[in-house]
Amino acid sequence: MQFIEDKHQRLKLAFGQRINHSYQTRCHNLLKLKSLIVDNEDAILEALNKDLGKSQFEGVISETLFLINEIDFTLKRLKKWMKKRRVSTPFLQFPARSYVIPEPLGTVLIISPWNYPFQLLISPLIGALAAGNTAMLKPSEVAPNVSSLVSELIPKYFSEDLIAVVEGGIPETQAILDLPFQHIFYTGNGTVGRIVMEKASKHLCPVTLELGGKSPCYVDEDNDLEVVARRIVWGKFFNAGQTCVAPDYILSTERVRDILIKNMEKALNQFFPKGVKASSDYGRIINEHHFERLESYIDPSEIALGGESDRSSLFISPTILKSTGGSPSMKEEIFGPVLPMLTINSQKEAIEFIKQRPHPLAAYAFSRNSRILDEFENEVSSGGMCLNDSLVHLSSETLPFGGVGESGMGSYHGKRSFEIFSHYKSVMRRGFFDLPVRYPPYEGKLGLIRKLLSFLG
Ligand code: NAD
């Protein structure tokens, strides 16, 4: 597709001309990005509402304000992050100075999914711009209102030399992936993640893959189950469950499960006093394909709470299931408002259950007993972890966010976003004092080198 190649060429040439290289231009571009969000917040929230039925509150805290905070955090620290960092030099290399310089990578590609369609496109862009790159953006076609808004807004604020947006579906994404980038940042499912990695390998292009998975949530006997229920209900049904780190399933004893179900019902009634369907605070499923996928997970014989749906408005009520490991809801990542609850007899059994499955993007445990939490933290490997709450860990700029194993590779947010879009170039700058011991003829010199090294080592 020629128009995509042309856009790529412009970005590449502009990078060569260092259009986003200096500290001043990077700050200027980040401030412009902030203006884009602030000036157009209403339009962004409206597009999110059209695509996902997203409430204003959720749109602001998880998309616009989230990004504004990240830009401010970056601007405050960028000068420090850009500085070359002095490191020590081995004695044998004296006289010399050694340092590491972060330098921009070039033209980078950001491909984003539909569930937080604005935030997941712009958040990596903050890192890409802060690190001095030019960028191509590929928003998700599955959230068409946000995609077209982004492609309308970006050229109003930025030259196409710096940021180019390509809208479209699989053919466009595949055509983009044929081009050489210096980094590809992909957020989405693992199947496409594998395609991205394969395509990137042709150009030896490094990738960050932000993927998903089934994030487990263990609830211990020793707990404040009212607070636990509220925190799980909030984290699970935020954005109608379409969150990569939403608790995917609960593991608890039967006694805890039954109390939790009662408390979750109470929490839902408090959160949505006029009913969930009537509430503008509760989102909708993105499209019919995902609506059908989610319905297929709801085995009517397992429903403990909810289970209502309405295809015409893409509504699925918060649905809690009494499930087992073999239930339809346990086959793949749910990514919607369906919450299977599985019973186990002990914490050990819960940990074993989790360890037998692919590494999740997030793992949750609730307990008043810190020994139980310590054990969970030590035993369970996951992209990130949040103890005694859900979701909130990803809003911290100081915690790198990313997966491990099947849930992805690489991480970002805060300084990590700057780091993944930078190359850390190692430099040694030497003087002219010349020790002849390293030059041929080598005979008799090895012993001296060994002695010197062991003396210094
Ligand atoms: P999606 O369908 O919007 O796809 C993401 C991007 O991949 C889109 O831009 C799309 O054009 C492109 N794409 C789709 N099929 C392609 C193909 N065959 N070849 C090339 N490109 C293709 O989003 P999705 O994958 O449904 O997103 C949901 C998944 O993303 C879930 O698994 C979720 O857990 C994960 N996710 C992860 C994070 C994270 O930060 N780790 C965040 C959000 C979502």
Short mmCIF file of C-alpha atoms and ligand atoms in Angstrom, two decimals:
data_model
loop_
_atom_site.label_atom_id
_atom_site.label_comp_id
_atom_site.label_asym_id
_atom_site.label_seq_id
_atom_site.Cartn_x
_atom_site.Cartn_y
_atom_site.Cartn_z
CA MET A 1 0.00 0.00 0.00
CA GLN A 2 1.82 3.01 -1.36
CA PHE A 3 0.24 5.59 0.98
CA ILE A 4 1.52 3.69 4.00
CA GLU A 5 5.01 3.45 2.53
CA ASP A 6 4.92 7.20 1.83
CA LYS A 7 3.96 7.98 5.41
CA HIS A 8 6.71 5.71 6.68
CA GLN A 9 9.26 7.34 4.39
CA ARG A 10 8.36 10.81 5.70
CA LEU A 11 8.76 9.68 9.30
CA LYS A 12 12.09 8.08 8.52
CA LEU A 13 13.47 11.13 6.72
CA ALA A 14 12.28 13.44 9.48
CA PHE A 15 13.94 11.27 12.09
CA GLY A 16 17.18 11.57 10.12
CA GLN A 17 16.76 15.35 10.30
CA ARG A 18 16.45 15.03 14.10
CA ILE A 19 13.06 16.76 14.26
CA ASN A 20 12.36 15.42 17.75
CA HIS A 21 15.89 15.16 19.04
CA SER A 22 16.59 17.96 21.48
CA TYR A 23 15.21 18.16 25.00
CA GLN A 24 13.28 21.31 24.02
CA THR A 25 11.52 19.75 21.02
CA ARG A 26 10.60 16.64 22.99
CA CYS A 27 9.07 18.77 25.75
CA HIS A 28 7.30 20.92 23.17
CA ASN A 29 5.79 17.82 21.53
CA LEU A 30 4.70 16.33 24.84
CA LEU A 31 3.03 19.60 25.78
CA LYS A 32 1.26 19.61 22.41
CA LEU A 33 0.05 16.09 23.08
CA LYS A 34 -1.27 17.25 26.43
CA SER A 35 -3.10 20.14 24.71
CA LEU A 36 -4.62 17.71 22.23
CA ILE A 37 -6.10 15.74 25.12
CA VAL A 38 -7.18 18.74 27.20
CA ASP A 39 -8.69 20.69 24.28
CA ASN A 40 -10.59 17.69 22.94
CA GLU A 41 -11.51 15.83 26.12
CA ASP A 42 -15.25 16.06 25.44
CA ALA A 43 -14.89 14.65 21.93
CA ILE A 44 -12.64 11.85 23.21
CA LEU A 45 -15.11 10.92 25.94
CA GLU A 46 -17.96 10.99 23.45
CA ALA A 47 -16.11 8.65 21.08
CA LEU A 48 -15.36 6.29 23.98
CA ASN A 49 -19.01 6.37 24.94
CA LYS A 50 -20.08 5.54 21.38
CA ASP A 51 -17.63 2.66 21.07
CA LEU A 52 -17.90 1.11 24.53
CA GLY A 53 -20.74 2.89 26.34
CA LYS A 54 -17.92 4.13 28.57
CA SER A 55 -19.07 6.51 31.32
CA GLN A 56 -17.48 9.92 31.66
CA PHE A 57 -15.94 8.95 35.00
CA GLU A 58 -14.28 5.80 33.64
CA GLY A 59 -13.23 7.64 30.48
CA VAL A 60 -11.52 10.36 32.47
CA ILE A 61 -9.76 8.23 35.07
CA SER A 62 -8.65 5.43 32.77
CA GLU A 63 -7.98 7.35 29.57
CA THR A 64 -7.69 11.16 29.46
CA LEU A 65 -6.59 11.99 33.01
CA PHE A 66 -4.43 8.88 33.10
CA LEU A 67 -2.55 10.20 30.06
CA ILE A 68 -2.31 13.78 31.32
CA ASN A 69 -0.73 12.48 34.54
CA GLU A 70 1.70 10.37 32.58
CA ILE A 71 2.74 13.34 30.42
CA ASP A 72 3.26 15.52 33.52
CA PHE A 73 5.25 12.75 35.22
CA THR A 74 7.44 12.42 32.11
CA LEU A 75 7.97 16.16 31.64
CA LYS A 76 9.13 16.53 35.23
CA ARG A 77 11.81 13.87 34.84
CA LEU A 78 12.75 13.89 31.16
CA LYS A 79 15.86 16.04 31.54
CA LYS A 80 17.26 13.61 34.10
CA TRP A 81 16.35 10.53 32.03
CA MET A 82 18.09 12.01 28.95
CA LYS A 83 21.37 12.65 30.76
CA LYS A 84 24.34 10.49 29.97
CA ARG A 85 25.12 8.32 32.95
CA ARG A 86 28.74 7.98 34.08
CA VAL A 87 29.92 4.47 34.95
CA SER A 88 33.25 3.33 36.31
CA THR A 89 36.10 2.26 34.02
CA PRO A 90 38.26 -0.84 34.65
CA PHE A 91 41.75 0.09 35.85
CA LEU A 92 43.44 -1.51 32.83
CA GLN A 93 41.61 0.93 30.54
CA PHE A 94 42.83 4.06 32.34
CA PRO A 95 42.95 6.83 31.43
CA ALA A 96 39.37 6.79 30.20
CA ARG A 97 35.85 7.94 30.92
CA SER A 98 32.88 5.60 30.46
CA TYR A 99 29.25 6.51 30.16
CA VAL A 100 25.92 5.38 28.78
CA ILE A 101 23.89 7.68 26.54
CA PRO A 102 20.20 7.08 25.87
CA GLU A 103 19.55 7.80 22.20
CA PRO A 104 16.33 7.61 20.18
CA LEU A 105 15.71 4.46 18.14
CA GLY A 106 14.24 5.93 14.96
CA THR A 107 10.75 5.43 13.57
CA VAL A 108 8.62 3.27 15.82
CA LEU A 109 5.24 1.62 15.38
CA ILE A 110 2.44 1.49 17.94
CA ILE A 111 -0.49 -0.88 17.38
CA SER A 112 -3.31 -0.73 19.89
CA PRO A 113 -6.49 -2.66 20.80
CA TRP A 114 -10.07 -1.57 21.31
CA ASN A 115 -10.74 -1.83 25.06
CA TYR A 116 -8.97 1.37 26.17
CA PRO A 117 -8.61 2.55 22.59
CA PHE A 118 -7.29 6.03 23.31
CA GLN A 119 -5.11 5.36 26.35
CA LEU A 120 -3.41 2.28 24.91
CA LEU A 121 -2.46 4.15 21.75
CA ILE A 122 -1.30 7.39 23.36
CA SER A 123 0.44 6.03 26.46
CA PRO A 124 3.22 4.31 24.47
CA LEU A 125 3.38 7.41 22.25
CA ILE A 126 4.37 9.46 25.31
CA GLY A 127 7.41 7.20 25.74
CA ALA A 128 8.18 7.25 22.02
CA LEU A 129 8.13 11.06 21.85
CA ALA A 130 9.97 11.51 25.14
CA ALA A 131 12.72 9.27 23.82
CA GLY A 132 13.06 11.36 20.65
CA ASN A 133 11.50 9.12 18.00
CA THR A 134 9.05 9.61 15.16
CA ALA A 135 6.02 7.31 15.29
CA MET A 136 3.38 5.58 13.24
CA LEU A 137 0.12 4.87 15.06
CA LYS A 138 -2.32 2.11 14.17
CA PRO A 139 -5.50 2.49 16.24
CA SER A 140 -7.89 -0.43 16.53
CA GLU A 141 -10.56 -0.63 13.85
CA VAL A 142 -12.75 -2.41 16.41
CA ALA A 143 -13.28 0.95 18.19
CA PRO A 144 -14.12 2.97 15.03
CA ASN A 145 -15.17 6.23 16.70
CA VAL A 146 -11.92 6.60 18.63
CA SER A 147 -9.91 5.49 15.60
CA SER A 148 -11.38 8.16 13.32
CA LEU A 149 -11.16 10.85 16.01
CA VAL A 150 -7.46 10.11 16.53
CA SER A 151 -6.76 10.25 12.80
CA GLU A 152 -8.56 13.60 12.64
CA LEU A 153 -6.89 15.14 15.71
CA ILE A 154 -3.26 14.07 15.38
CA PRO A 155 -2.64 15.94 12.07
CA LYS A 156 -4.18 19.09 13.59
CA TYR A 157 -1.52 19.14 16.29
CA PHE A 158 1.48 17.41 14.70
CA SER A 159 3.25 17.33 11.38
CA GLU A 160 3.03 14.00 9.55
CA ASP A 161 6.81 14.10 9.69
CA LEU A 162 6.56 13.35 13.41
CA ILE A 163 3.43 11.25 13.87
CA ALA A 164 1.45 9.44 11.19
CA VAL A 165 -1.84 7.64 11.81
CA VAL A 166 -2.93 4.73 9.64
CA GLU A 167 -6.49 3.56 10.11
CA GLY A 168 -7.74 0.23 8.88
CA GLY A 169 -8.00 -3.47 9.60
CA ILE A 170 -5.90 -6.54 9.07
CA PRO A 171 -4.69 -5.74 5.49
CA GLU A 172 -3.46 -2.30 6.56
CA THR A 173 -1.80 -3.67 9.72
CA GLN A 174 -0.12 -6.42 7.72
CA ALA A 175 1.13 -3.86 5.16
CA ILE A 176 2.53 -1.69 7.97
CA LEU A 177 4.25 -4.68 9.52
CA ASP A 178 6.11 -5.32 6.25
CA LEU A 179 7.98 -2.04 6.71
CA PRO A 180 11.18 -1.67 8.70
CA PHE A 181 10.70 0.01 12.09
CA GLN A 182 13.18 0.39 14.91
CA HIS A 183 10.67 -0.81 17.51
CA ILE A 184 7.18 -2.26 17.40
CA PHE A 185 4.95 -1.78 20.41
CA TYR A 186 1.91 -4.05 20.12
CA THR A 187 -0.98 -4.37 22.56
CA GLY A 188 -3.60 -7.04 21.90
CA ASN A 189 -4.08 -10.79 21.82
CA GLY A 190 -1.34 -13.41 21.70
CA THR A 191 -2.28 -14.82 18.29
CA VAL A 192 -1.64 -11.48 16.61
CA GLY A 193 1.34 -10.96 18.93
CA ARG A 194 2.96 -13.98 17.29
CA ILE A 195 2.28 -12.52 13.80
CA VAL A 196 3.84 -9.23 14.89
CA MET A 197 6.93 -10.97 16.21
CA GLU A 198 7.33 -13.03 13.05
CA LYS A 199 7.03 -9.97 10.81
CA ALA A 200 9.41 -8.00 13.04
CA SER A 201 12.02 -10.73 12.79
CA LYS A 202 12.49 -9.98 9.05
CA HIS A 203 13.91 -6.59 9.99
CA LEU A 204 15.47 -7.69 13.29
CA CYS A 205 13.11 -5.22 14.90
CA PRO A 206 12.71 -5.38 18.68
CA VAL A 207 9.16 -5.76 19.95
CA THR A 208 7.20 -5.06 23.07
CA LEU A 209 4.17 -7.32 23.32
CA GLU A 210 1.49 -6.31 25.78
CA LEU A 211 -0.82 -9.31 25.78
CA GLY A 212 -3.49 -10.76 28.05
CA GLY A 213 -4.43 -14.00 29.79
CA LYS A 214 -6.53 -15.30 32.63
CA SER A 215 -5.62 -13.24 35.70
CA PRO A 216 -6.40 -15.25 38.84
CA CYS A 217 -7.67 -13.87 42.12
CA TYR A 218 -7.20 -15.81 45.34
CA VAL A 219 -9.37 -14.86 48.32
CA ASP A 220 -8.16 -16.20 51.63
CA GLU A 221 -10.30 -17.17 54.64
CA ASP A 222 -8.74 -14.43 56.76
CA ASN A 223 -10.28 -11.34 55.19
CA ASP A 224 -12.62 -8.40 55.37
CA LEU A 225 -14.97 -9.89 52.80
CA GLU A 226 -17.10 -6.76 52.40
CA VAL A 227 -14.13 -4.69 51.28
CA VAL A 228 -12.82 -7.58 49.17
CA ALA A 229 -16.18 -7.93 47.40
CA ARG A 230 -16.34 -4.21 46.62
CA ARG A 231 -12.79 -4.14 45.26
CA ILE A 232 -13.31 -7.21 43.09
CA VAL A 233 -16.66 -6.00 41.76
CA TRP A 234 -15.16 -2.62 40.91
CA GLY A 235 -12.08 -4.12 39.18
CA LYS A 236 -13.98 -6.83 37.38
CA PHE A 237 -16.89 -4.79 36.04
CA PHE A 238 -15.00 -1.57 35.24
CA ASN A 239 -15.35 -1.06 31.45
CA ALA A 240 -17.82 -3.99 31.56
CA GLY A 241 -14.96 -6.37 32.31
CA GLN A 242 -13.10 -5.51 29.10
CA THR A 243 -9.82 -4.87 30.89
CA CYS A 244 -6.66 -6.86 30.26
CA VAL A 245 -5.89 -7.07 34.00
CA ALA A 246 -9.46 -7.63 35.23
CA PRO A 247 -9.65 -10.50 37.71
CA ASP A 248 -10.57 -13.36 35.38
CA TYR A 249 -11.63 -15.92 37.98
CA ILE A 250 -11.78 -16.28 41.76
CA LEU A 251 -10.26 -19.08 43.82
CA SER A 252 -11.55 -19.52 47.37
CA THR A 253 -13.00 -22.05 49.74
CA GLU A 254 -16.70 -22.81 49.36
CA ARG A 255 -17.49 -20.89 52.56
CA VAL A 256 -15.69 -17.76 51.35
CA ARG A 257 -17.24 -18.09 47.89
CA ASP A 258 -20.78 -18.09 49.30
CA ILE A 259 -20.13 -15.06 51.53
CA LEU A 260 -18.44 -13.26 48.64
CA ILE A 261 -21.40 -13.84 46.33
CA LYS A 262 -23.74 -12.24 48.88
CA ASN A 263 -21.35 -9.34 49.40
CA MET A 264 -20.84 -8.85 45.68
CA GLU A 265 -24.60 -8.67 45.19
CA LYS A 266 -24.73 -6.04 47.91
CA ALA A 267 -21.88 -4.10 46.28
CA LEU A 268 -23.58 -4.21 42.86
CA ASN A 269 -26.80 -2.88 44.41
CA GLN A 270 -24.85 -0.06 46.03
CA PHE A 271 -22.95 0.80 42.85
CA PHE A 272 -26.00 0.66 40.58
CA PRO A 273 -29.02 1.50 42.77
CA LYS A 274 -31.42 1.81 39.82
CA GLY A 275 -30.20 -1.42 38.27
CA VAL A 276 -27.12 -2.02 36.15
CA LYS A 277 -28.86 -1.75 32.79
CA ALA A 278 -30.36 1.64 33.62
CA SER A 279 -27.06 3.00 34.87
CA SER A 280 -24.91 5.18 32.61
CA ASP A 281 -21.93 4.14 34.76
CA TYR A 282 -21.87 0.62 33.30
CA GLY A 283 -20.32 0.00 29.87
CA ARG A 284 -21.40 -2.09 26.90
CA ILE A 285 -19.74 -4.92 24.99
CA ILE A 286 -17.70 -3.65 22.06
CA ASN A 287 -19.51 -5.59 19.28
CA GLU A 288 -21.68 -8.61 18.42
CA HIS A 289 -18.72 -10.90 17.91
CA HIS A 290 -17.54 -10.34 21.48
CA PHE A 291 -21.13 -10.39 22.78
CA GLU A 292 -21.58 -13.90 21.34
CA ARG A 293 -18.19 -15.01 22.60
CA LEU A 294 -19.08 -13.91 26.13
CA GLU A 295 -22.51 -15.50 26.03
CA SER A 296 -20.89 -18.80 25.16
CA TYR A 297 -19.06 -18.73 28.53
CA ILE A 298 -22.28 -18.48 30.54
CA ASP A 299 -23.49 -21.95 31.42
CA PRO A 300 -27.04 -21.29 32.78
CA SER A 301 -26.64 -24.04 35.37
CA GLU A 302 -23.66 -22.17 36.89
CA ILE A 303 -25.25 -18.71 37.31
CA ALA A 304 -25.12 -17.43 40.88
CA LEU A 305 -25.83 -13.80 40.04
CA GLY A 306 -26.77 -11.88 36.88
CA GLY A 307 -26.86 -13.66 33.56
CA GLU A 308 -29.12 -11.12 31.80
CA SER A 309 -28.22 -9.87 28.36
CA ASP A 310 -29.64 -7.79 25.55
CA ARG A 311 -28.12 -8.19 22.12
CA SER A 312 -29.67 -5.02 20.66
CA SER A 313 -27.84 -2.81 23.18
CA LEU A 314 -24.85 -5.17 23.62
CA PHE A 315 -25.57 -5.37 27.32
CA ILE A 316 -24.42 -8.23 29.53
CA SER A 317 -25.08 -7.84 33.23
CA PRO A 318 -22.36 -8.51 35.80
CA THR A 319 -22.53 -12.29 35.90
CA ILE A 320 -21.08 -14.45 38.64
CA LEU A 321 -20.76 -18.17 38.06
CA LYS A 322 -20.16 -21.13 40.34
CA SER A 323 -17.68 -22.87 38.05
CA THR A 324 -15.09 -25.61 37.91
CA GLY A 325 -11.83 -25.92 36.00
CA GLY A 326 -13.71 -27.61 33.13
CA SER A 327 -16.38 -24.88 32.71
CA PRO A 328 -16.72 -23.04 29.38
CA SER A 329 -15.67 -19.84 31.17
CA MET A 330 -12.30 -21.38 32.08
CA LYS A 331 -11.17 -22.16 28.52
CA GLU A 332 -9.76 -18.75 27.54
CA GLU A 333 -9.41 -15.19 28.75
CA ILE A 334 -12.91 -13.86 29.48
CA PHE A 335 -12.43 -10.14 28.79
CA GLY A 336 -15.99 -9.26 29.74
CA PRO A 337 -18.39 -9.10 32.71
CA VAL A 338 -18.42 -12.81 33.53
CA LEU A 339 -16.76 -13.96 36.73
CA PRO A 340 -16.28 -17.66 37.42
CA MET A 341 -15.74 -18.63 41.05
CA LEU A 342 -13.87 -21.86 41.65
CA THR A 343 -13.52 -23.60 44.97
CA ILE A 344 -10.27 -24.88 46.41
CA ASN A 345 -9.48 -26.21 49.88
CA SER A 346 -6.31 -24.32 50.69
CA GLN A 347 -3.98 -21.59 49.60
CA LYS A 348 -1.52 -24.25 48.49
CA GLU A 349 -4.12 -25.71 46.14
CA ALA A 350 -4.87 -22.22 44.74
CA ILE A 351 -1.19 -21.60 44.05
CA GLU A 352 -0.83 -25.01 42.37
CA PHE A 353 -3.89 -24.28 40.21
CA ILE A 354 -2.35 -20.99 39.06
CA LYS A 355 1.10 -22.47 38.49
CA GLN A 356 -0.26 -25.17 36.21
CA ARG A 357 -1.54 -22.50 33.79
CA PRO A 358 0.24 -19.96 31.55
CA HIS A 359 1.72 -16.92 33.27
CA PRO A 360 -1.05 -14.35 33.72
CA LEU A 361 -0.76 -10.61 33.12
CA ALA A 362 -1.88 -9.91 36.69
CA ALA A 363 -2.35 -12.02 39.79
CA TYR A 364 -4.39 -10.99 42.81
CA ALA A 365 -4.59 -12.23 46.36
CA PHE A 366 -6.62 -10.94 49.27
CA SER A 367 -5.74 -11.75 52.87
CA ARG A 368 -5.23 -10.06 56.21
CA ASN A 369 -2.42 -12.48 56.87
CA SER A 370 0.86 -11.13 55.52
CA ARG A 371 2.48 -14.58 55.60
CA ILE A 372 -0.17 -15.77 53.12
CA LEU A 373 0.48 -12.77 50.89
CA ASP A 374 4.26 -13.31 51.11
CA GLU A 375 3.85 -16.90 50.01
CA PHE A 376 1.62 -15.89 47.09
CA GLU A 377 4.12 -13.22 46.05
CA ASN A 378 7.03 -15.69 46.20
CA GLU A 379 5.31 -18.59 44.46
CA VAL A 380 3.24 -17.02 41.69
CA SER A 381 4.92 -15.59 38.61
CA SER A 382 2.84 -13.05 36.69
CA GLY A 383 3.32 -9.84 34.71
CA GLY A 384 2.27 -7.76 37.71
CA MET A 385 0.64 -8.37 41.04
CA CYS A 386 -1.72 -6.50 43.28
CA LEU A 387 -2.32 -7.67 46.82
CA ASN A 388 -5.56 -6.73 48.60
CA ASP A 389 -6.94 -4.79 45.64
CA SER A 390 -7.57 -5.14 41.92
CA LEU A 391 -6.47 -3.12 38.88
CA VAL A 392 -4.95 -0.16 40.72
CA HIS A 393 -1.34 -1.30 40.36
CA LEU A 394 -1.36 -0.34 36.70
CA SER A 395 -2.08 3.30 37.44
CA SER A 396 1.29 3.78 39.16
CA GLU A 397 3.93 5.39 36.94
CA THR A 398 6.65 3.99 39.16
CA LEU A 399 5.63 0.37 38.55
CA PRO A 400 6.62 -1.02 35.14
CA PHE A 401 3.59 -2.60 33.49
CA GLY A 402 3.86 -5.66 31.24
CA GLY A 403 3.51 -9.40 30.92
CA VAL A 404 5.72 -12.46 31.22
CA GLY A 405 5.59 -15.65 29.14
CA GLU A 406 2.20 -15.92 27.41
CA SER A 407 1.07 -12.56 28.79
CA GLY A 408 3.74 -10.62 26.92
CA MET A 409 7.28 -9.32 26.86
CA GLY A 410 8.68 -5.96 27.85
CA SER A 411 7.02 -3.38 30.03
CA TYR A 412 6.22 0.33 30.04
CA HIS A 413 4.75 3.29 31.98
CA GLY A 414 6.81 6.06 33.55
CA LYS A 415 10.54 5.73 33.04
CA ARG A 416 10.19 2.28 31.44
CA SER A 417 8.34 3.86 28.51
CA PHE A 418 11.32 6.14 27.91
CA GLU A 419 13.73 3.21 28.24
CA ILE A 420 12.02 0.86 25.78
CA PHE A 421 12.01 3.52 23.08
CA SER A 422 15.67 4.39 23.69
CA HIS A 423 18.92 2.69 22.88
CA TYR A 424 21.46 2.89 25.70
CA LYS A 425 24.69 3.48 23.87
CA SER A 426 27.84 2.59 25.79
CA VAL A 427 30.76 4.91 25.21
CA MET A 428 34.35 4.73 26.38
CA ARG A 429 36.43 7.84 25.76
CA ARG A 430 40.15 7.20 26.16
CA GLY A 431 43.28 9.26 26.55
CA PHE A 432 46.59 8.56 24.81
CA PHE A 433 48.62 6.93 27.56
CA ASP A 434 49.48 3.58 25.99
CA LEU A 435 50.30 0.37 27.88
CA PRO A 436 52.29 -1.79 25.43
CA VAL A 437 51.36 -5.03 27.23
CA ARG A 438 48.33 -5.70 24.96
CA TYR A 439 50.27 -5.53 21.68
CA PRO A 440 52.06 -8.42 19.95
CA PRO A 441 54.44 -10.06 20.27
CA TYR A 442 52.36 -11.61 23.10
CA GLU A 443 55.03 -13.94 24.41
CA GLY A 444 55.45 -13.65 28.17
CA LYS A 445 52.72 -11.03 28.57
CA LEU A 446 49.78 -13.27 29.53
CA GLY A 447 51.20 -13.98 32.99
CA LEU A 448 51.54 -10.28 33.65
CA ILE A 449 47.95 -9.61 32.50
CA ARG A 450 46.65 -12.41 34.77
CA LYS A 451 48.60 -11.03 37.74
CA LEU A 452 47.39 -7.51 37.11
CA LEU A 453 43.78 -8.60 36.81
CA SER A 454 43.84 -10.77 39.92
CA PHE A 455 45.57 -7.97 41.85
CA LEU A 456 42.90 -5.47 40.74
CA GLY A 457 39.97 -7.89 40.76
P1 NAD B 1 -7.85 -5.81 18.41
O1 NAD B 1 -8.74 -6.80 17.72
O2 NAD B 1 -8.22 -4.39 18.40
O3 NAD B 1 -6.40 -6.02 17.77
C1 NAD B 1 -5.30 -5.22 18.15
C2 NAD B 1 -4.63 -4.70 16.91
O4 NAD B 1 -4.13 -5.79 16.14
C3 NAD B 1 -5.54 -3.88 16.02
O5 NAD B 1 -4.93 -2.66 15.72
C4 NAD B 1 -5.73 -4.77 14.79
O6 NAD B 1 -5.83 -4.02 13.61
C5 NAD B 1 -4.49 -5.61 14.77
N1 NAD B 1 -4.74 -6.94 14.16
C6 NAD B 1 -5.80 -7.74 14.37
N2 NAD B 1 -5.66 -8.89 13.66
C7 NAD B 1 -4.48 -8.80 13.00
C8 NAD B 1 -3.76 -9.66 12.11
N3 NAD B 1 -4.24 -10.86 11.74
N4 NAD B 1 -2.58 -9.24 11.63
C9 NAD B 1 -2.08 -8.02 11.97
N5 NAD B 1 -2.72 -7.17 12.82
C10 NAD B 1 -3.90 -7.55 13.32
O7 NAD B 1 -7.65 -6.17 19.94
P2 NAD B 1 -7.68 -7.59 20.65
O8 NAD B 1 -6.51 -8.40 20.22
O9 NAD B 1 -9.03 -8.19 20.61
O10 NAD B 1 -7.41 -7.07 22.14
C11 NAD B 1 -7.77 -7.83 23.23
C12 NAD B 1 -6.58 -8.53 23.82
O11 NAD B 1 -5.61 -7.56 24.16
C13 NAD B 1 -6.89 -9.26 25.10
O12 NAD B 1 -6.21 -10.48 25.11
C14 NAD B 1 -6.32 -8.35 26.18
O13 NAD B 1 -5.96 -9.00 27.36
C15 NAD B 1 -5.15 -7.77 25.47
N6 NAD B 1 -4.81 -6.48 26.06
C16 NAD B 1 -3.63 -6.37 26.67
C17 NAD B 1 -3.29 -5.18 27.27
C18 NAD B 1 -1.97 -5.00 27.96
O14 NAD B 1 -1.63 -3.86 28.26
N7 NAD B 1 -1.20 -6.03 28.21
C19 NAD B 1 -4.16 -4.10 27.23
C20 NAD B 1 -5.37 -4.26 26.57
C21 NAD B 1 -5.68 -5.46 25.98
#
